[in-house]
């Protein structure tokens, strides 16, 4: 019977480790894993929040990084893979969403980078235009994959060729983390600041 104690302790340790690895956070009714595996790299949920337009919930966003970051500069400086995961909370014309993202980049990107970003913005606008609409529950992800570039995945399907330039990923992140963010409360939430 003395052999049962170490076995039981081992089983409990495994169970605790498994439950810790599979923990989720609920934000705006959307469950987000607190850790994900992205192409062999472990990423942690840096922060998550809801994007509001007037009083309406539009989407839930979660930012995943290799290590926690508390400022926009730290987020952009973190090396390795990164992901912004967006889950729609209402139906939206995806062409309109693409236009809003383009405007968000224009509002937040350094003017010196804008000419380099135009081809990527046109391509991104086409990606969203091709979707027609996004409905509640649809997920899209903006991933930075070192050596590959920015990969946009909509409803589980990677869209077109990756955007090679790191400036493009950073410009997209500034939509939410820049000086004129889409939503100030969401910016703070993605940076892990308490509400």
mmCIF file of C-alpha atoms in Angstrom:
data_model
loop_
_atom_site.group_PDB
_atom_site.id
_atom_site.type_symbol
_atom_site.label_atom_id
_atom_site.label_comp_id
_atom_site.label_asym_id
_atom_site.label_seq_id
_atom_site.Cartn_x
_atom_site.Cartn_y
_atom_site.Cartn_z
ATOM 1 C CA UNK A 1 0.000 0.000 0.000
ATOM 2 C CA UNK A 2 2.914 2.386 0.510
ATOM 3 C CA UNK A 3 3.581 2.243 -3.238
ATOM 4 C CA UNK A 4 0.159 3.838 -3.876
ATOM 5 C CA UNK A 5 1.079 7.188 -2.310
ATOM 6 C CA UNK A 6 3.850 8.017 -4.835
ATOM 7 C CA UNK A 7 1.653 6.777 -7.728
ATOM 8 C CA UNK A 8 -1.258 8.884 -6.519
ATOM 9 C CA UNK A 9 0.992 11.914 -6.070
ATOM 10 C CA UNK A 10 2.404 11.394 -9.569
ATOM 11 C CA UNK A 11 -1.071 11.108 -11.058
ATOM 12 C CA UNK A 12 -2.175 14.300 -9.296
ATOM 13 C CA UNK A 13 0.927 16.143 -10.534
ATOM 14 C CA UNK A 14 0.183 15.037 -14.107
ATOM 15 C CA UNK A 15 -3.456 16.055 -13.764
ATOM 16 C CA UNK A 16 -2.494 19.488 -12.420
ATOM 17 C CA UNK A 17 0.096 19.967 -15.175
ATOM 18 C CA UNK A 18 -2.454 18.998 -17.821
ATOM 19 C CA UNK A 19 -5.147 21.295 -16.450
ATOM 20 C CA UNK A 20 -2.650 24.163 -16.203
ATOM 21 C CA UNK A 21 -1.567 23.587 -19.801
ATOM 22 C CA UNK A 22 -5.159 23.563 -21.002
ATOM 23 C CA UNK A 23 -6.413 26.614 -19.073
ATOM 24 C CA UNK A 24 -8.731 29.004 -20.863
ATOM 25 C CA UNK A 25 -9.789 32.573 -20.300
ATOM 26 C CA UNK A 26 -13.269 33.776 -21.261
ATOM 27 C CA UNK A 27 -13.484 37.240 -22.795
ATOM 28 C CA UNK A 28 -16.729 38.552 -24.259
ATOM 29 C CA UNK A 29 -18.137 35.024 -24.288
ATOM 30 C CA UNK A 30 -15.143 33.697 -26.265
ATOM 31 C CA UNK A 31 -12.829 31.097 -24.738
ATOM 32 C CA UNK A 32 -9.123 31.771 -25.364
ATOM 33 C CA UNK A 33 -6.331 29.368 -24.447
ATOM 34 C CA UNK A 34 -3.849 30.960 -22.055
ATOM 35 C CA UNK A 35 -1.044 29.181 -23.978
ATOM 36 C CA UNK A 36 -0.834 28.003 -27.565
ATOM 37 C CA UNK A 37 1.664 26.132 -29.674
ATOM 38 C CA UNK A 38 2.484 27.942 -32.917
ATOM 39 C CA UNK A 39 4.708 25.940 -35.238
ATOM 40 C CA UNK A 40 6.619 24.442 -32.320
ATOM 41 C CA UNK A 41 6.874 27.658 -30.288
ATOM 42 C CA UNK A 42 4.978 28.135 -27.028
ATOM 43 C CA UNK A 43 3.132 31.449 -26.915
ATOM 44 C CA UNK A 44 1.351 32.943 -23.911
ATOM 45 C CA UNK A 45 -1.778 35.080 -23.920
ATOM 46 C CA UNK A 46 -0.414 38.559 -23.291
ATOM 47 C CA UNK A 47 -3.876 40.070 -23.004
ATOM 48 C CA UNK A 48 -7.377 39.966 -24.466
ATOM 49 C CA UNK A 49 -10.383 42.234 -24.708
ATOM 50 C CA UNK A 50 -13.487 43.225 -26.631
ATOM 51 C CA UNK A 51 -13.646 45.792 -29.426
ATOM 52 C CA UNK A 52 -16.698 48.013 -29.019
ATOM 53 C CA UNK A 53 -18.228 50.273 -31.655
ATOM 54 C CA UNK A 54 -20.560 52.627 -29.784
ATOM 55 C CA UNK A 55 -22.354 50.200 -27.410
ATOM 56 C CA UNK A 56 -22.034 47.149 -29.669
ATOM 57 C CA UNK A 57 -19.532 44.354 -29.167
ATOM 58 C CA UNK A 58 -17.780 43.781 -32.516
ATOM 59 C CA UNK A 59 -15.084 41.194 -31.768
ATOM 60 C CA UNK A 60 -12.859 39.656 -29.114
ATOM 61 C CA UNK A 61 -9.105 39.947 -29.674
ATOM 62 C CA UNK A 62 -6.301 38.020 -27.975
ATOM 63 C CA UNK A 63 -2.584 38.767 -28.349
ATOM 64 C CA UNK A 64 -0.128 35.863 -28.074
ATOM 65 C CA UNK A 65 3.618 36.377 -27.612
ATOM 66 C CA UNK A 66 6.650 34.309 -26.645
ATOM 67 C CA UNK A 67 6.915 36.369 -23.435
ATOM 68 C CA UNK A 68 4.755 38.975 -21.717
ATOM 69 C CA UNK A 69 5.026 42.587 -22.866
ATOM 70 C CA UNK A 70 3.442 45.641 -21.230
ATOM 71 C CA UNK A 71 4.000 48.386 -23.816
ATOM 72 C CA UNK A 72 3.471 48.625 -27.579
ATOM 73 C CA UNK A 73 7.234 49.008 -28.041
ATOM 74 C CA UNK A 74 7.878 45.788 -26.096
ATOM 75 C CA UNK A 75 5.261 43.919 -28.171
ATOM 76 C CA UNK A 76 6.895 45.019 -31.427
ATOM 77 C CA UNK A 77 10.377 44.201 -30.084
ATOM 78 C CA UNK A 78 9.535 40.653 -28.891
ATOM 79 C CA UNK A 79 11.326 38.202 -31.161
ATOM 80 C CA UNK A 80 9.870 34.957 -32.439
ATOM 81 C CA UNK A 81 6.327 34.109 -33.525
ATOM 82 C CA UNK A 82 3.373 36.310 -32.535
ATOM 83 C CA UNK A 83 -0.367 36.030 -33.072
ATOM 84 C CA UNK A 84 -3.369 38.316 -32.866
ATOM 85 C CA UNK A 85 -6.521 36.197 -32.830
ATOM 86 C CA UNK A 86 -9.863 37.855 -33.532
ATOM 87 C CA UNK A 87 -13.261 36.196 -33.003
ATOM 88 C CA UNK A 88 -16.245 38.032 -34.405
ATOM 89 C CA UNK A 89 -19.117 38.741 -31.995
ATOM 90 C CA UNK A 90 -21.506 40.088 -34.654
ATOM 91 C CA UNK A 91 -21.922 39.998 -38.414
ATOM 92 C CA UNK A 92 -19.891 42.551 -40.335
ATOM 93 C CA UNK A 93 -19.267 43.256 -44.014
ATOM 94 C CA UNK A 94 -15.668 42.064 -44.342
ATOM 95 C CA UNK A 95 -14.946 44.612 -47.070
ATOM 96 C CA UNK A 96 -15.817 47.318 -44.513
ATOM 97 C CA UNK A 97 -13.568 45.619 -41.933
ATOM 98 C CA UNK A 98 -10.695 45.652 -44.438
ATOM 99 C CA UNK A 99 -11.236 49.398 -44.993
ATOM 100 C CA UNK A 100 -11.248 50.031 -41.234
ATOM 101 C CA UNK A 101 -7.969 48.126 -40.865
ATOM 102 C CA UNK A 102 -6.415 50.121 -43.711
ATOM 103 C CA UNK A 103 -7.518 53.362 -42.041
ATOM 104 C CA UNK A 104 -6.111 52.072 -38.721
ATOM 105 C CA UNK A 105 -2.723 51.470 -40.362
ATOM 106 C CA UNK A 106 -2.768 54.936 -41.973
ATOM 107 C CA UNK A 107 -3.614 56.559 -38.614
ATOM 108 C CA UNK A 108 -0.798 54.794 -36.739
ATOM 109 C CA UNK A 109 2.087 53.980 -39.103
ATOM 110 C CA UNK A 110 5.070 56.314 -39.300
ATOM 111 C CA UNK A 111 4.679 58.401 -42.500
ATOM 112 C CA UNK A 112 8.120 57.191 -43.670
ATOM 113 C CA UNK A 113 6.809 53.587 -43.804
ATOM 114 C CA UNK A 114 3.529 54.233 -45.649
ATOM 115 C CA UNK A 115 4.877 53.884 -49.204
ATOM 116 C CA UNK A 116 6.308 50.439 -48.321
ATOM 117 C CA UNK A 117 2.980 49.359 -46.784
ATOM 118 C CA UNK A 118 0.673 50.227 -49.708
ATOM 119 C CA UNK A 119 1.124 46.934 -51.665
ATOM 120 C CA UNK A 120 0.413 44.927 -48.502
ATOM 121 C CA UNK A 121 -2.642 47.033 -47.650
ATOM 122 C CA UNK A 122 -4.082 46.510 -51.138
ATOM 123 C CA UNK A 123 -3.509 42.742 -50.816
ATOM 124 C CA UNK A 124 -5.043 42.680 -47.324
ATOM 125 C CA UNK A 125 -8.056 44.660 -48.546
ATOM 126 C CA UNK A 126 -8.558 42.027 -51.259
ATOM 127 C CA UNK A 127 -8.362 39.197 -48.687
ATOM 128 C CA UNK A 128 -11.223 40.720 -46.686
ATOM 129 C CA UNK A 129 -13.191 41.713 -49.797
ATOM 130 C CA UNK A 130 -13.081 38.065 -50.960
ATOM 131 C CA UNK A 131 -14.702 36.948 -47.672
ATOM 132 C CA UNK A 132 -17.898 39.000 -48.320
ATOM 133 C CA UNK A 133 -18.933 38.918 -44.660
ATOM 134 C CA UNK A 134 -17.827 37.605 -41.324
ATOM 135 C CA UNK A 135 -20.419 36.378 -38.844
ATOM 136 C CA UNK A 136 -20.437 35.835 -35.075
ATOM 137 C CA UNK A 137 -18.050 33.000 -34.225
ATOM 138 C CA UNK A 138 -15.814 33.429 -37.308
ATOM 139 C CA UNK A 139 -12.128 33.599 -36.382
ATOM 140 C CA UNK A 140 -9.240 35.202 -38.179
ATOM 141 C CA UNK A 141 -5.622 35.334 -37.132
ATOM 142 C CA UNK A 142 -2.715 37.582 -37.974
ATOM 143 C CA UNK A 143 0.492 35.608 -37.375
ATOM 144 C CA UNK A 144 4.111 36.711 -37.533
ATOM 145 C CA UNK A 145 6.170 33.667 -38.506
ATOM 146 C CA UNK A 146 9.928 34.340 -38.516
ATOM 147 C CA UNK A 147 11.475 33.392 -41.865
ATOM 148 C CA UNK A 148 8.011 33.305 -43.503
ATOM 149 C CA UNK A 149 6.329 36.640 -42.782
ATOM 150 C CA UNK A 150 2.818 37.731 -41.842
ATOM 151 C CA UNK A 151 0.213 35.033 -42.448
ATOM 152 C CA UNK A 152 -3.467 35.980 -42.348
ATOM 153 C CA UNK A 153 -5.776 33.039 -41.697
ATOM 154 C CA UNK A 154 -9.547 33.441 -42.057
ATOM 155 C CA UNK A 155 -11.907 30.688 -40.834
ATOM 156 C CA UNK A 156 -8.973 28.256 -40.615
ATOM 157 C CA UNK A 157 -7.684 28.905 -44.158
ATOM 158 C CA UNK A 158 -4.389 30.793 -44.783
ATOM 159 C CA UNK A 159 -5.065 33.601 -47.272
ATOM 160 C CA UNK A 160 -2.641 34.040 -50.181
ATOM 161 C CA UNK A 161 1.097 34.408 -49.890
ATOM 162 C CA UNK A 162 2.670 35.647 -46.633
ATOM 163 C CA UNK A 163 3.581 39.320 -46.366
ATOM 164 C CA UNK A 164 7.381 39.156 -46.083
ATOM 165 C CA UNK A 165 8.175 42.544 -44.501
ATOM 166 C CA UNK A 166 8.284 42.733 -40.681
ATOM 167 C CA UNK A 167 7.136 46.379 -41.015
ATOM 168 C CA UNK A 168 3.785 45.120 -42.312
ATOM 169 C CA UNK A 169 3.104 42.981 -39.231
ATOM 170 C CA UNK A 170 4.120 45.871 -36.969
ATOM 171 C CA UNK A 171 1.840 48.236 -38.927
ATOM 172 C CA UNK A 172 -1.081 45.843 -38.390
ATOM 173 C CA UNK A 173 -0.332 45.586 -34.653
ATOM 174 C CA UNK A 174 -0.389 49.386 -34.402
ATOM 175 C CA UNK A 175 -4.086 49.309 -35.442
ATOM 176 C CA UNK A 176 -4.713 48.085 -31.883
ATOM 177 C CA UNK A 177 -1.555 49.230 -30.069
ATOM 178 C CA UNK A 178 -0.587 52.476 -31.812
ATOM 179 C CA UNK A 179 -1.037 56.099 -30.732
ATOM 180 C CA UNK A 180 -4.541 56.184 -32.294
ATOM 181 C CA UNK A 181 -5.808 52.667 -31.479
ATOM 182 C CA UNK A 182 -9.094 51.198 -32.719
ATOM 183 C CA UNK A 183 -10.259 51.083 -29.076
ATOM 184 C CA UNK A 184 -8.341 52.443 -26.067
ATOM 185 C CA UNK A 185 -9.779 49.895 -23.620
ATOM 186 C CA UNK A 186 -8.900 47.065 -25.999
ATOM 187 C CA UNK A 187 -5.352 48.428 -26.304
ATOM 188 C CA UNK A 188 -4.935 48.313 -22.524
ATOM 189 C CA UNK A 189 -6.474 44.806 -22.395
ATOM 190 C CA UNK A 190 -4.106 43.452 -25.078
ATOM 191 C CA UNK A 191 -1.175 44.892 -23.096
ATOM 192 C CA UNK A 192 -2.396 42.963 -20.036
ATOM 193 C CA UNK A 193 -3.446 46.032 -18.051
ATOM 194 C CA UNK A 194 -6.324 45.529 -15.584
ATOM 195 C CA UNK A 195 -9.629 47.129 -16.586
#
